[in-house]
Tab-separated table of C-alpha atoms and ligand atoms in Angstrom:
chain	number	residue	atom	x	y	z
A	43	UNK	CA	0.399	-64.252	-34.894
A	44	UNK	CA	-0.342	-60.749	-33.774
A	45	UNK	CA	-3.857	-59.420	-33.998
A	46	UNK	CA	-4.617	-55.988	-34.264
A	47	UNK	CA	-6.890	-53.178	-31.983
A	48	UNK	CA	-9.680	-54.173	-34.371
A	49	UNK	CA	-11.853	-51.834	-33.002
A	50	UNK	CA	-9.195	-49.001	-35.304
A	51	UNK	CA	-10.871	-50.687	-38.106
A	52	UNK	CA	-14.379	-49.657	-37.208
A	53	UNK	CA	-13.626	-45.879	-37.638
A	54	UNK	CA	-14.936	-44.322	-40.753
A	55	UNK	CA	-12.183	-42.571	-42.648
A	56	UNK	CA	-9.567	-40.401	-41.035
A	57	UNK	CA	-9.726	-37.855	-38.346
A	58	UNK	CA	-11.818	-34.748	-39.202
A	59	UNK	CA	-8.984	-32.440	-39.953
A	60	UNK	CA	-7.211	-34.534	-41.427
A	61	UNK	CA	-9.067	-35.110	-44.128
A	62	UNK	CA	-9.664	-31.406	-44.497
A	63	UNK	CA	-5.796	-31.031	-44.349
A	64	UNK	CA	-5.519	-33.612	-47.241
A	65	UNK	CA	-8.024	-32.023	-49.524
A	66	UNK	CA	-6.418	-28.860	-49.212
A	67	UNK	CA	-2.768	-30.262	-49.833
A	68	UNK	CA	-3.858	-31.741	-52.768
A	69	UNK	CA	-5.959	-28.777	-53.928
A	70	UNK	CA	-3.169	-26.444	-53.038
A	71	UNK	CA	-1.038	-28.892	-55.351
A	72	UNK	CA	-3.220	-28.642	-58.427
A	73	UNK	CA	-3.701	-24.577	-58.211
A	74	UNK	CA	-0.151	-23.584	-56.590
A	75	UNK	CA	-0.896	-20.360	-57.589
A	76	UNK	CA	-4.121	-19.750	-55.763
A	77	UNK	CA	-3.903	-18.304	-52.565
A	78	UNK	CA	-6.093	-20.028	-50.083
A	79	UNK	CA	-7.045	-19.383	-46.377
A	80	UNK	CA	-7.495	-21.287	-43.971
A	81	UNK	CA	-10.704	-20.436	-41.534
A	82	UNK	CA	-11.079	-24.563	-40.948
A	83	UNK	CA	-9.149	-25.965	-38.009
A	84	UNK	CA	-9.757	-23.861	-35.057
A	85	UNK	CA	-5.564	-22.897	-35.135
A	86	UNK	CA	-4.407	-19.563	-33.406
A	87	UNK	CA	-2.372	-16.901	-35.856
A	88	UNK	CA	-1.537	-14.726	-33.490
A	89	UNK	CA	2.372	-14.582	-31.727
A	90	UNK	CA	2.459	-15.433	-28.389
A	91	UNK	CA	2.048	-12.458	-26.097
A	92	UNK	CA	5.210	-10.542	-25.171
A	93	UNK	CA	4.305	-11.490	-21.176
A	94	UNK	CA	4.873	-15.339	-22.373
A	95	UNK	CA	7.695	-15.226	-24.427
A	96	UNK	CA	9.620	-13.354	-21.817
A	97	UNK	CA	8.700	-16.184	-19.560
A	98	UNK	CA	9.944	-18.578	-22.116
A	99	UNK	CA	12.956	-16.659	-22.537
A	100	UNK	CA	13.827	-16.765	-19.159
A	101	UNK	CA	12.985	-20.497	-18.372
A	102	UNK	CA	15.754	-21.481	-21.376
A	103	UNK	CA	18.407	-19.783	-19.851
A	104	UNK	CA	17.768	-21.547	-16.832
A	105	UNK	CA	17.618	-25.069	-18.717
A	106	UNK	CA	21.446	-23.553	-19.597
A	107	UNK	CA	23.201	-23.492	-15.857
A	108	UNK	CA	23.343	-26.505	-13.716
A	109	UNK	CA	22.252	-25.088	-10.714
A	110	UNK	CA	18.697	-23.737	-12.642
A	111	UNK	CA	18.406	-27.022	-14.947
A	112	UNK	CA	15.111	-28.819	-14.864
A	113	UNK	CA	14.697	-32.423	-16.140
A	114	UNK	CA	11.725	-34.757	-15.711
A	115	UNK	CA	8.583	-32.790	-14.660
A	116	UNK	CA	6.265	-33.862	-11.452
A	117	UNK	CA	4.136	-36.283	-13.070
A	118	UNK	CA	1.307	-34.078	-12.377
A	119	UNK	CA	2.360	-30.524	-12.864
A	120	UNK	CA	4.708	-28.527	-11.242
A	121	UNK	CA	3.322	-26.657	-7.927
A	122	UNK	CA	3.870	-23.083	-9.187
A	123	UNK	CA	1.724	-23.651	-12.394
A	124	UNK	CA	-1.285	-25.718	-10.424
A	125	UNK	CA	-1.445	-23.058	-7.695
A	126	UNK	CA	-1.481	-20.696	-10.308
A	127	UNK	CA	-4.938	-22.730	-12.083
A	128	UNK	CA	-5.983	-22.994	-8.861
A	129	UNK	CA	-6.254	-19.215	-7.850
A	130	UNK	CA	-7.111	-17.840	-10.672
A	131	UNK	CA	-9.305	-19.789	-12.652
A	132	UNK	CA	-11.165	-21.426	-9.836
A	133	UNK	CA	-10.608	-19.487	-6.099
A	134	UNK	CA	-11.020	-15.876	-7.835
A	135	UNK	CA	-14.682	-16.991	-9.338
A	136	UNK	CA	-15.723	-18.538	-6.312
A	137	UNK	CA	-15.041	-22.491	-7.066
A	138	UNK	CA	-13.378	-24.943	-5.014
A	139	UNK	CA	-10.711	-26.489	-6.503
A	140	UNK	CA	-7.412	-27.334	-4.874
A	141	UNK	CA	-4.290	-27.270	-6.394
A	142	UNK	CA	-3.620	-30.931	-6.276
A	143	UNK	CA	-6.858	-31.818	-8.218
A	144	UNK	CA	-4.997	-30.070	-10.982
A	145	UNK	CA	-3.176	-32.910	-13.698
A	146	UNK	CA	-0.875	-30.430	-15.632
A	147	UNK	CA	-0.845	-31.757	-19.547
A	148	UNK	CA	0.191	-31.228	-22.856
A	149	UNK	CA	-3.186	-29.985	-23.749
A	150	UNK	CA	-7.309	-31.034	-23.997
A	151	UNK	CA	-6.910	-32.932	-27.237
A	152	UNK	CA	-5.052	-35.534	-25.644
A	153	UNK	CA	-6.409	-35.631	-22.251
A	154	UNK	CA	-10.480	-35.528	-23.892
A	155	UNK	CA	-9.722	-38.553	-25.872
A	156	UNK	CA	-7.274	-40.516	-22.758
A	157	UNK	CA	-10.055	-39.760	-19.568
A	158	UNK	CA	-12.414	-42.612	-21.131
A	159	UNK	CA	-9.525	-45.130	-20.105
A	160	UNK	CA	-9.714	-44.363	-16.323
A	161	UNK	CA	-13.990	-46.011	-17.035
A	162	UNK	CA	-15.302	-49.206	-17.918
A	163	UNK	CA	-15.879	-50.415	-21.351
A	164	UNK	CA	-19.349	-51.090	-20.497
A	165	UNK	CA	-19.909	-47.363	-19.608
A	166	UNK	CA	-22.745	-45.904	-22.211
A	167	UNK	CA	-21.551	-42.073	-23.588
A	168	UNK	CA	-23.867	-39.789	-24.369
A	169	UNK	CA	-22.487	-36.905	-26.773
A	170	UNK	CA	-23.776	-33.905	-28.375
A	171	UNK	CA	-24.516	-33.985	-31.572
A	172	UNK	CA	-22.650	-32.197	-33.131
A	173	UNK	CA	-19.457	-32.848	-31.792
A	174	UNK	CA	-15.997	-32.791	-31.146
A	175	UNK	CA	-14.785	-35.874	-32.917
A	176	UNK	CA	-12.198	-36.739	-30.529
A	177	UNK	CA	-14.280	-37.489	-27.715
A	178	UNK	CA	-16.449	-40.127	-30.261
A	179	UNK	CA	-13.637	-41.685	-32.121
A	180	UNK	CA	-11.191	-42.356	-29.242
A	181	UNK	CA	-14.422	-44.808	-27.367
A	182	UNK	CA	-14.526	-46.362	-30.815
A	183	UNK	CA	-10.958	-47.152	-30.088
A	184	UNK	CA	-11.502	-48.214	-26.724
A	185	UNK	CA	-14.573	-50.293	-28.307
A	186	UNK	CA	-17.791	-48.466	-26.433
A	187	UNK	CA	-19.704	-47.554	-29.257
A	188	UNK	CA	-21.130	-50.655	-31.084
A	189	UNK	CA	-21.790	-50.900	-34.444
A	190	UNK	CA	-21.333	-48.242	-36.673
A	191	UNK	CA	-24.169	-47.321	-39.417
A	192	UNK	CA	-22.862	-45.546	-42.781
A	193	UNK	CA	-26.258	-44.516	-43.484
A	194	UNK	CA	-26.963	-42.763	-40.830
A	195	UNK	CA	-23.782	-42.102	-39.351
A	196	UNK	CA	-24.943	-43.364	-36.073
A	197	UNK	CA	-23.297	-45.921	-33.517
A	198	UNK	CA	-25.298	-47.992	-32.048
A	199	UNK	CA	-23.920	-47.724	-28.500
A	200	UNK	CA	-23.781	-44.111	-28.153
A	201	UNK	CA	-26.463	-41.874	-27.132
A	202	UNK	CA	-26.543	-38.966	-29.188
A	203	UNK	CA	-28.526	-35.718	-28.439
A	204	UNK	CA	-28.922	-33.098	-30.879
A	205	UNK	CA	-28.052	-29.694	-31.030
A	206	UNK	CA	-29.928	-28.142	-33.666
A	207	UNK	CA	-31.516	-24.454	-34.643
A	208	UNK	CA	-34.588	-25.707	-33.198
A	209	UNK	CA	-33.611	-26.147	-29.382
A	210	UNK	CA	-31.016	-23.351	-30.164
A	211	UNK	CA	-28.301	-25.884	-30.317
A	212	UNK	CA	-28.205	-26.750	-26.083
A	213	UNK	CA	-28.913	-30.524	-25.291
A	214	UNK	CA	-31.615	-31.636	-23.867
A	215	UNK	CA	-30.972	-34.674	-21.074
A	216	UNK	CA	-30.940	-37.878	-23.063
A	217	UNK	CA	-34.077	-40.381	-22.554
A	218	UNK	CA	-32.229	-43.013	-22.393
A	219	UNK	CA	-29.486	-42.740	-19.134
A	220	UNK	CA	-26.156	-42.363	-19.686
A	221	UNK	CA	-22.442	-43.177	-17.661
A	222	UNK	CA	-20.443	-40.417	-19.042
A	223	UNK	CA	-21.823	-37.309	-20.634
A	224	UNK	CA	-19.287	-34.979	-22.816
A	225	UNK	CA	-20.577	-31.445	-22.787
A	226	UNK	CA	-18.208	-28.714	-24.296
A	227	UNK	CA	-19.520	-25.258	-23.842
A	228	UNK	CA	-18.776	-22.910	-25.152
A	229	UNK	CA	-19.569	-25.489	-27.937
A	230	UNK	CA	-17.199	-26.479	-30.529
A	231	UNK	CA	-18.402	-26.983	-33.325
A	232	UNK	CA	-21.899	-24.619	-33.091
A	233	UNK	CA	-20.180	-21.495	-30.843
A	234	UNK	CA	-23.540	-21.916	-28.590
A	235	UNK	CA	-23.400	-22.084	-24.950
A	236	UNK	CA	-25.710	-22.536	-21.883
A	237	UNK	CA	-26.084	-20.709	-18.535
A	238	UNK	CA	-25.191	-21.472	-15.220
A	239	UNK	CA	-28.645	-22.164	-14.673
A	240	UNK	CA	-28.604	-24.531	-17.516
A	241	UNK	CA	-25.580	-26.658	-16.616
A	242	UNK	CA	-26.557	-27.023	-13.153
A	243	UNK	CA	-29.774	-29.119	-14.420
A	244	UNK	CA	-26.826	-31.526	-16.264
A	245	UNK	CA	-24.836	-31.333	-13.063
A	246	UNK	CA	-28.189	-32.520	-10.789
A	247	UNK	CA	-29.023	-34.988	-13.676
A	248	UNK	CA	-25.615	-36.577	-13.198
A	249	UNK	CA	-25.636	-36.827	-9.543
A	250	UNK	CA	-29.206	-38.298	-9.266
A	251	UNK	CA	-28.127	-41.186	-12.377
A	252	UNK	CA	-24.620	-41.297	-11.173
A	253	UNK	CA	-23.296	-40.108	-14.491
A	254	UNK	CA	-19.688	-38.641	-14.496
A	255	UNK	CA	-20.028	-35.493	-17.212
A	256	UNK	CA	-16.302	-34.583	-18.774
A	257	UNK	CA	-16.895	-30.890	-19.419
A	258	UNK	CA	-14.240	-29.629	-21.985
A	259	UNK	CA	-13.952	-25.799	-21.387
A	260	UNK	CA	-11.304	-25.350	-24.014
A	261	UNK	CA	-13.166	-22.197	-25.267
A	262	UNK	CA	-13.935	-20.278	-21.661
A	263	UNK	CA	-11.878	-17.316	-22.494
A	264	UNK	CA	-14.494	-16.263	-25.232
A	265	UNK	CA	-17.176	-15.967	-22.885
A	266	UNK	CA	-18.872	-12.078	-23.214
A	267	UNK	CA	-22.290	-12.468	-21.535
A	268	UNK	CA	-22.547	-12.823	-17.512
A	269	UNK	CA	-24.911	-15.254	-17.295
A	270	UNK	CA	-22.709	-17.992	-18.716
A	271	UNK	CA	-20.236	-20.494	-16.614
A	272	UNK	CA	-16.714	-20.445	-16.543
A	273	UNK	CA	-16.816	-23.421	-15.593
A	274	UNK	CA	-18.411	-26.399	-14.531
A	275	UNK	CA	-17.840	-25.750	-10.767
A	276	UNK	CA	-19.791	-22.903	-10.467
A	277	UNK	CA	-22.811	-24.996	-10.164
A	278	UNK	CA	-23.673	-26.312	-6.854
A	279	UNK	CA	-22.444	-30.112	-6.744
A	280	UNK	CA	-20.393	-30.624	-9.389
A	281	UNK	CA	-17.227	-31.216	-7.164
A	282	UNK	CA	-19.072	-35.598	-7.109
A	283	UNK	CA	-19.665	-35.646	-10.679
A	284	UNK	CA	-17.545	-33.570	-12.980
A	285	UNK	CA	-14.095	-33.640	-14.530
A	286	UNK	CA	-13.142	-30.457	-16.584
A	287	UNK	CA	-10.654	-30.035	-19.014
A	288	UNK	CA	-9.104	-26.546	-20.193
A	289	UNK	CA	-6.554	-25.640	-22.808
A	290	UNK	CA	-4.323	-23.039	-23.129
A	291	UNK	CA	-4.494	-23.312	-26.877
A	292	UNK	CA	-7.613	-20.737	-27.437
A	293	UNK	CA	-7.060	-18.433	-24.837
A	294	UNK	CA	-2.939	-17.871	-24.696
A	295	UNK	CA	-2.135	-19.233	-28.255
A	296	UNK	CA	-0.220	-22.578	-27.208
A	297	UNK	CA	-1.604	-24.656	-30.515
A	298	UNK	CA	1.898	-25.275	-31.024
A	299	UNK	CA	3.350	-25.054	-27.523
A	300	UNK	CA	1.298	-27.506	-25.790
A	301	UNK	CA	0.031	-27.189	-22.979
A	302	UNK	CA	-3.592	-27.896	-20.842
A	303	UNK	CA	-5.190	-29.188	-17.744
A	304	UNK	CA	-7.411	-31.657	-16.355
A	305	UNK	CA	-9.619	-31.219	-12.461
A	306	UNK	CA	-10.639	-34.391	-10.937
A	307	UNK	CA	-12.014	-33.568	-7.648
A	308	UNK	CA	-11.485	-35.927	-4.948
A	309	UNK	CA	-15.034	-35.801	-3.849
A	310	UNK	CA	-15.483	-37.480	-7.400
A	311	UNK	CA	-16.036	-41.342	-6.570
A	312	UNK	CA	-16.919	-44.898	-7.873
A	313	UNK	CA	-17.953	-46.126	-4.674
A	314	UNK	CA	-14.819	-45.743	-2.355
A	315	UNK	CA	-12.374	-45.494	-5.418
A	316	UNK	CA	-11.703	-41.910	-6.213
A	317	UNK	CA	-11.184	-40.927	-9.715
A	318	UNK	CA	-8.570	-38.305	-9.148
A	319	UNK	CA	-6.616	-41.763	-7.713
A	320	UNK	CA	-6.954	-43.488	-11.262
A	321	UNK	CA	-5.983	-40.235	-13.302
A	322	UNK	CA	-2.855	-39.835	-10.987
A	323	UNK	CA	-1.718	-43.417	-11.750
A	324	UNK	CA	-2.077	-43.157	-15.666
A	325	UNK	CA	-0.937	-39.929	-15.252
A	326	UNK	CA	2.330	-41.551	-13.853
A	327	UNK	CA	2.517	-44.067	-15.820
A	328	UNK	CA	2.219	-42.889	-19.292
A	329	UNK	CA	3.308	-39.331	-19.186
A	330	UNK	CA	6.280	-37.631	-18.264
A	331	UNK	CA	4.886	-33.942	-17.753
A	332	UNK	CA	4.748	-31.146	-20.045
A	333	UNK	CA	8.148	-29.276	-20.362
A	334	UNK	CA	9.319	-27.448	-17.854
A	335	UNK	CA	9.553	-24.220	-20.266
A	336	UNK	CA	6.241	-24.692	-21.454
A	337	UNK	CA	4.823	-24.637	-17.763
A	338	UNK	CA	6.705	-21.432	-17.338
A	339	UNK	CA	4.948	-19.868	-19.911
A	340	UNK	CA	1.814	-21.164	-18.604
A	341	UNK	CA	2.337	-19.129	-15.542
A	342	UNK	CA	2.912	-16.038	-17.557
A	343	UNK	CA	-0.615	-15.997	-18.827
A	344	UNK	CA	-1.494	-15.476	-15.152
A	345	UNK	CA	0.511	-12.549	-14.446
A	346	UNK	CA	-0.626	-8.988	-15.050
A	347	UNK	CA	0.671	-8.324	-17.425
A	348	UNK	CA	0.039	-11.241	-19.403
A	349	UNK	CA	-3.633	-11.436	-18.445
A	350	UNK	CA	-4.011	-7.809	-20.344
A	351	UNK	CA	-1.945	-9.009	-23.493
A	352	UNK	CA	-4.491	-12.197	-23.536
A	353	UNK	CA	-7.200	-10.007	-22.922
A	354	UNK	CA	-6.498	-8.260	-26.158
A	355	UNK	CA	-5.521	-11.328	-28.332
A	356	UNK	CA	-9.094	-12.242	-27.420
A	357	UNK	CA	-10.863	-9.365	-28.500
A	358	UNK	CA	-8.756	-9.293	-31.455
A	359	UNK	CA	-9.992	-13.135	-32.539
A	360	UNK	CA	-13.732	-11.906	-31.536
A	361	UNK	CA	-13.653	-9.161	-33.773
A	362	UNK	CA	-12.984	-11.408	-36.638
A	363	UNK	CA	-15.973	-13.758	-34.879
A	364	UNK	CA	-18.395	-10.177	-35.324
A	365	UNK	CA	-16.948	-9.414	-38.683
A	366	UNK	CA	-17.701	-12.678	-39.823
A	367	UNK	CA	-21.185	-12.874	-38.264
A	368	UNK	CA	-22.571	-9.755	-39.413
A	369	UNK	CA	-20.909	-10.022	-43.107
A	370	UNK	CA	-22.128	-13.414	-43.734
A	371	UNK	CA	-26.157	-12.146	-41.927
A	372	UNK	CA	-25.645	-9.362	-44.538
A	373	UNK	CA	-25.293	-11.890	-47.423
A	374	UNK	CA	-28.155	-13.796	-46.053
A	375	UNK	CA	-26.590	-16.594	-44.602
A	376	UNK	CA	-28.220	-18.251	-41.116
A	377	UNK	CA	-25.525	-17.732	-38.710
A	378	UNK	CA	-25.239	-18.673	-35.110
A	379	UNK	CA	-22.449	-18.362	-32.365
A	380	UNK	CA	-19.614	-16.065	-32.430
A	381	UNK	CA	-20.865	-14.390	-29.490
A	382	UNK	CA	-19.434	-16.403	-26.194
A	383	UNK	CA	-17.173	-18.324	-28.952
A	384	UNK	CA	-14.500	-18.429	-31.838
A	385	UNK	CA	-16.470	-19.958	-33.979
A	386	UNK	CA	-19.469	-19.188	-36.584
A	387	UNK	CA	-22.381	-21.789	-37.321
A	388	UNK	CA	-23.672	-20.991	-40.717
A	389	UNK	CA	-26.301	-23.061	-42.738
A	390	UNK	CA	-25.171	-24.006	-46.139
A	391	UNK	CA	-26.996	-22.453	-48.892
A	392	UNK	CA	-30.381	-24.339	-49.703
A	393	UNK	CA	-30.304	-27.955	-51.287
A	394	UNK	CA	-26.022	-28.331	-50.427
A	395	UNK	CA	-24.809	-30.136	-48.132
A	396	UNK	CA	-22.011	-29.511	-45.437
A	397	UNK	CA	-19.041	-31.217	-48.104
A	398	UNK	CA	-20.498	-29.421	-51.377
A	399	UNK	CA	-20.428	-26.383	-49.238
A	400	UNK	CA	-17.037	-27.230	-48.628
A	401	UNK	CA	-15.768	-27.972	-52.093
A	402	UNK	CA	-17.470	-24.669	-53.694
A	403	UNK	CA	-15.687	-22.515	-51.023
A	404	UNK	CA	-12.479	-24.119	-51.406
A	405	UNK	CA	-12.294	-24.245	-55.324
A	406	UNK	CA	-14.310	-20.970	-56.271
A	407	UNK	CA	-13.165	-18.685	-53.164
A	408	UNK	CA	-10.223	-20.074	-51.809
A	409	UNK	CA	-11.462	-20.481	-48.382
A	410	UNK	CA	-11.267	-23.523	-46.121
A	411	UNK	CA	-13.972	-24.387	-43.662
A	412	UNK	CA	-15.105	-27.282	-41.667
A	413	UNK	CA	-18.286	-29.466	-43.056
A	414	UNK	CA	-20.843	-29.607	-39.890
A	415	UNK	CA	-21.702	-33.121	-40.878
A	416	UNK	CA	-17.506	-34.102	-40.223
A	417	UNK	CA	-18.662	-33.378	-36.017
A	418	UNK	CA	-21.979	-35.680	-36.183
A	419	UNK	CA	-25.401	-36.210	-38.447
A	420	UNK	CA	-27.018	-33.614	-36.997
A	421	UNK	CA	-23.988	-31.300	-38.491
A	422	UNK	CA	-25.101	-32.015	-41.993
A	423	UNK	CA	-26.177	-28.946	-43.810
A	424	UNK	CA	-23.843	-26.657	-41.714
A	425	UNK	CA	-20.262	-25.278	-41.741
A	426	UNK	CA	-17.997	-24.087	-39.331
A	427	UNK	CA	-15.566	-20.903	-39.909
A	428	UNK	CA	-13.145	-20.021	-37.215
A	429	UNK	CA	-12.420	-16.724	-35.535
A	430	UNK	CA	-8.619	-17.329	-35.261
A	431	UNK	CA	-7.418	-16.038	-38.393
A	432	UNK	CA	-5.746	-12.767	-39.217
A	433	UNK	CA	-7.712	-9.832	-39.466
A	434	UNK	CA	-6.781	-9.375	-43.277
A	435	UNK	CA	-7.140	-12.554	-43.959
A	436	UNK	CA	-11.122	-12.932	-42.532
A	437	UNK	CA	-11.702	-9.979	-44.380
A	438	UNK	CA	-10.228	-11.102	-47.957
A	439	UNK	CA	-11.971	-14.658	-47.028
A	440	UNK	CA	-15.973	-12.917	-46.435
A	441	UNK	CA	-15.241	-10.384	-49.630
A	442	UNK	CA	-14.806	-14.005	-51.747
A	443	UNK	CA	-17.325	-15.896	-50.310
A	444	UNK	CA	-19.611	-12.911	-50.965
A	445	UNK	CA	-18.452	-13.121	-54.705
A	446	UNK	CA	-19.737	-16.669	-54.752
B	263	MLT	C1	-10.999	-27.529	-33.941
B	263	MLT	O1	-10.765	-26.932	-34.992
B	263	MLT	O2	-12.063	-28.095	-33.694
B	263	MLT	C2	-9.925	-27.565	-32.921
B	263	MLT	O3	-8.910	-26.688	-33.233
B	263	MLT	C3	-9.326	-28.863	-32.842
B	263	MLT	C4	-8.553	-28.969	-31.582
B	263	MLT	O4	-8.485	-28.044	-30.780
B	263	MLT	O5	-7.992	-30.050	-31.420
């Protein structure tokens, strides 16, 4: 008789945004004529930029001729796209990174919640708190986090460390010591960040407890001030204890296109075994490459001409981040991030917490948002708004939530 992954059954409801997703479908079902919108998942409106469709354009017609066909992808990226990373988001700001410690992907979602294969099951996690869900739920799947506590929304195996108004929503290194360490900066769900002088205490931490951190950079392109990282590599000895991921979903609009990246330096060891060696060979194994179209497009956000088009798309998104900011301050609201990130932190109003928050925007102004307790405990009494949604539409969404 077959047995199931029982550790699936430990996981409290459904994924995050899924449940969002739900309550708005069903919502949207009972009031079909109310026009909601969506500031909730953190999903790109804009087109792609002219730079990357003509990319895409051009890579079809070469999928059409026999000479120009592509089929199966390397298994780990094809050369033009990883030189591409390589140069420009890692040689031009001064980091080390070679093209071959460059694992091409379908994007961060999936490759955040498949690293924590490549480690033991014993490994202890420490997270921020709030969070990400994917990086929490997926080593509930793998079965690294104990025993989970409805109360106090808590597993017992992981080591949580909060991110709250009072320490300005940075980390501080966990008491207790940790094997892997997610930090995501700039921070989804609380739009803080650190500096470089910041991460390079995690990055010492790790090498002197031999901790691997897995630093999710999805949200780099939003950086404004000069004092924050890029990325992790700009601090001095991160190459032996750091694995990055990056998207291409936030900064070239490829939510729907798919497409990412992972580093794994090969200075980055368990002894003699090299983790890049262990990514590689999943990598292989369970993944046939992201599309060769896709990769083209990928390219494109490198080029010139692309790089402008992005840099506007950007500003265009961190408007709405401003707008949203200084509207909701205005209305008296606590608000944090939005500065070096997409999204907006806001307190709930006093005595409600992060779901009733959620339910009075939805039903009485038609806007959708994302509970702060849904990424961790320490979430509760907060709510996320996103950055990525039309112009019009942040503007119609603060002008109901200031008739509230
Ligand atoms: C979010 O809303 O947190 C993100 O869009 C989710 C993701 O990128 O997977």
């Amino acid at each position: 008789m077959f047995k199931v992954n029982d550790n699936y059954l430990k996981l409290p409801g459904s994924y995050l945004f899924s449940t969002i997703g739900r309550k708005v479908r069903e919502y949207q079902e009972a009031n079909p004529e109310k026009k909601v919108i969506s500031l909730g998942i953190g999903d790109v409106t804009q087109p792609l930029a002219p730079a990357i469709i003509e990319a895409l354009h051009s890579a079809v017609d070469e999928m059409a001729h026999a000479e120009t066909f592509h089929g199966y992808a390397p298994d780990l990226g094809y050369e033009f796209l990883r030189s591409a990373i390589a140069k420009h988001d890692y040689a031009d700001r001064g980091c080390m990174i070679a093209a071959d410690e460059i694992f091409v992907s379908d994007g961060a979602k999936c490759d955040s919640g498949n690293i924590q294969e490549i480690f033991s099951v014993d490994n202890k996690i420490a997270v921020c708190d709030p969070v990400y869900p994917v990086y929490v739920d997926t080593n509930v799947m793998a079965g690294r986090t104990g025993t989970y506590d409805p109360k106090t929304e808590v597993w017992s195996d992981v080591i949580y460390m909060p991110c709250t108004a009072e320490n300005n929503f940075a980390p501080e290194l966990p008491k207790e010591t940790p094997d892997l360490i997610y930090l995501c900066f700039p921070n989804n769900p609380t739009g803080s960040t650190i500096t470089k002088d910041q991460l390079q205490v995690w990055v010492d931490y790790a090498n002197k407890v031999g901790a691997v951190i897995i630093y999710d950079a999805a949200y780099e392109a939003y950086i404004s001030e000069s004092n924050v990282p890029h990325s992790i590599y700009e601090c001095e000895g991160a190459r032996t204890c750091a694995i990055e991921l990056k998207s291409f979903s936030k900064n070239a609009g490829f939510t729907g296109t798919r497409l990412g990246y992972t580093v794994i330096p090969k200075d980055l060891k368990s002894g003699d075994v090299m983790l890049h060696s262990l990514w590689a060979r999943r990598h292989g194994t369970k993944y046939n490459g992201a599309p060769y179209i896709v990769q083209k497009a990928g390219e494109a956000v490198y080029s010139e001409e692309g790089k402008k088009q992005l840099a506007e798309q950007v500003g265009y998104y961190m408007r709405n981040a401003k707008t949203i900011k200084d509207s909701l301050a205005s209305m008296g609201y606590t608000v944090s991030g939005g500065v070096n990130a997409p999204y907006i932190w806001l307190k709930t109003p006093a005595g409600m917490t992060s779901w009733q928050f959620f339910d009075l925007l939805l039903e009485k102004a038609n806007v959708v948002g994302t509970p702060g307790s849904g990424f961790g405990p320490s979430g509760e009494g907060y709510f996320r708004l996103t950055a990525f949604g039309t112009y019009e539409n942040t503007l119609a969404a603060l002008e109901r939530i200031r008739g509230l």
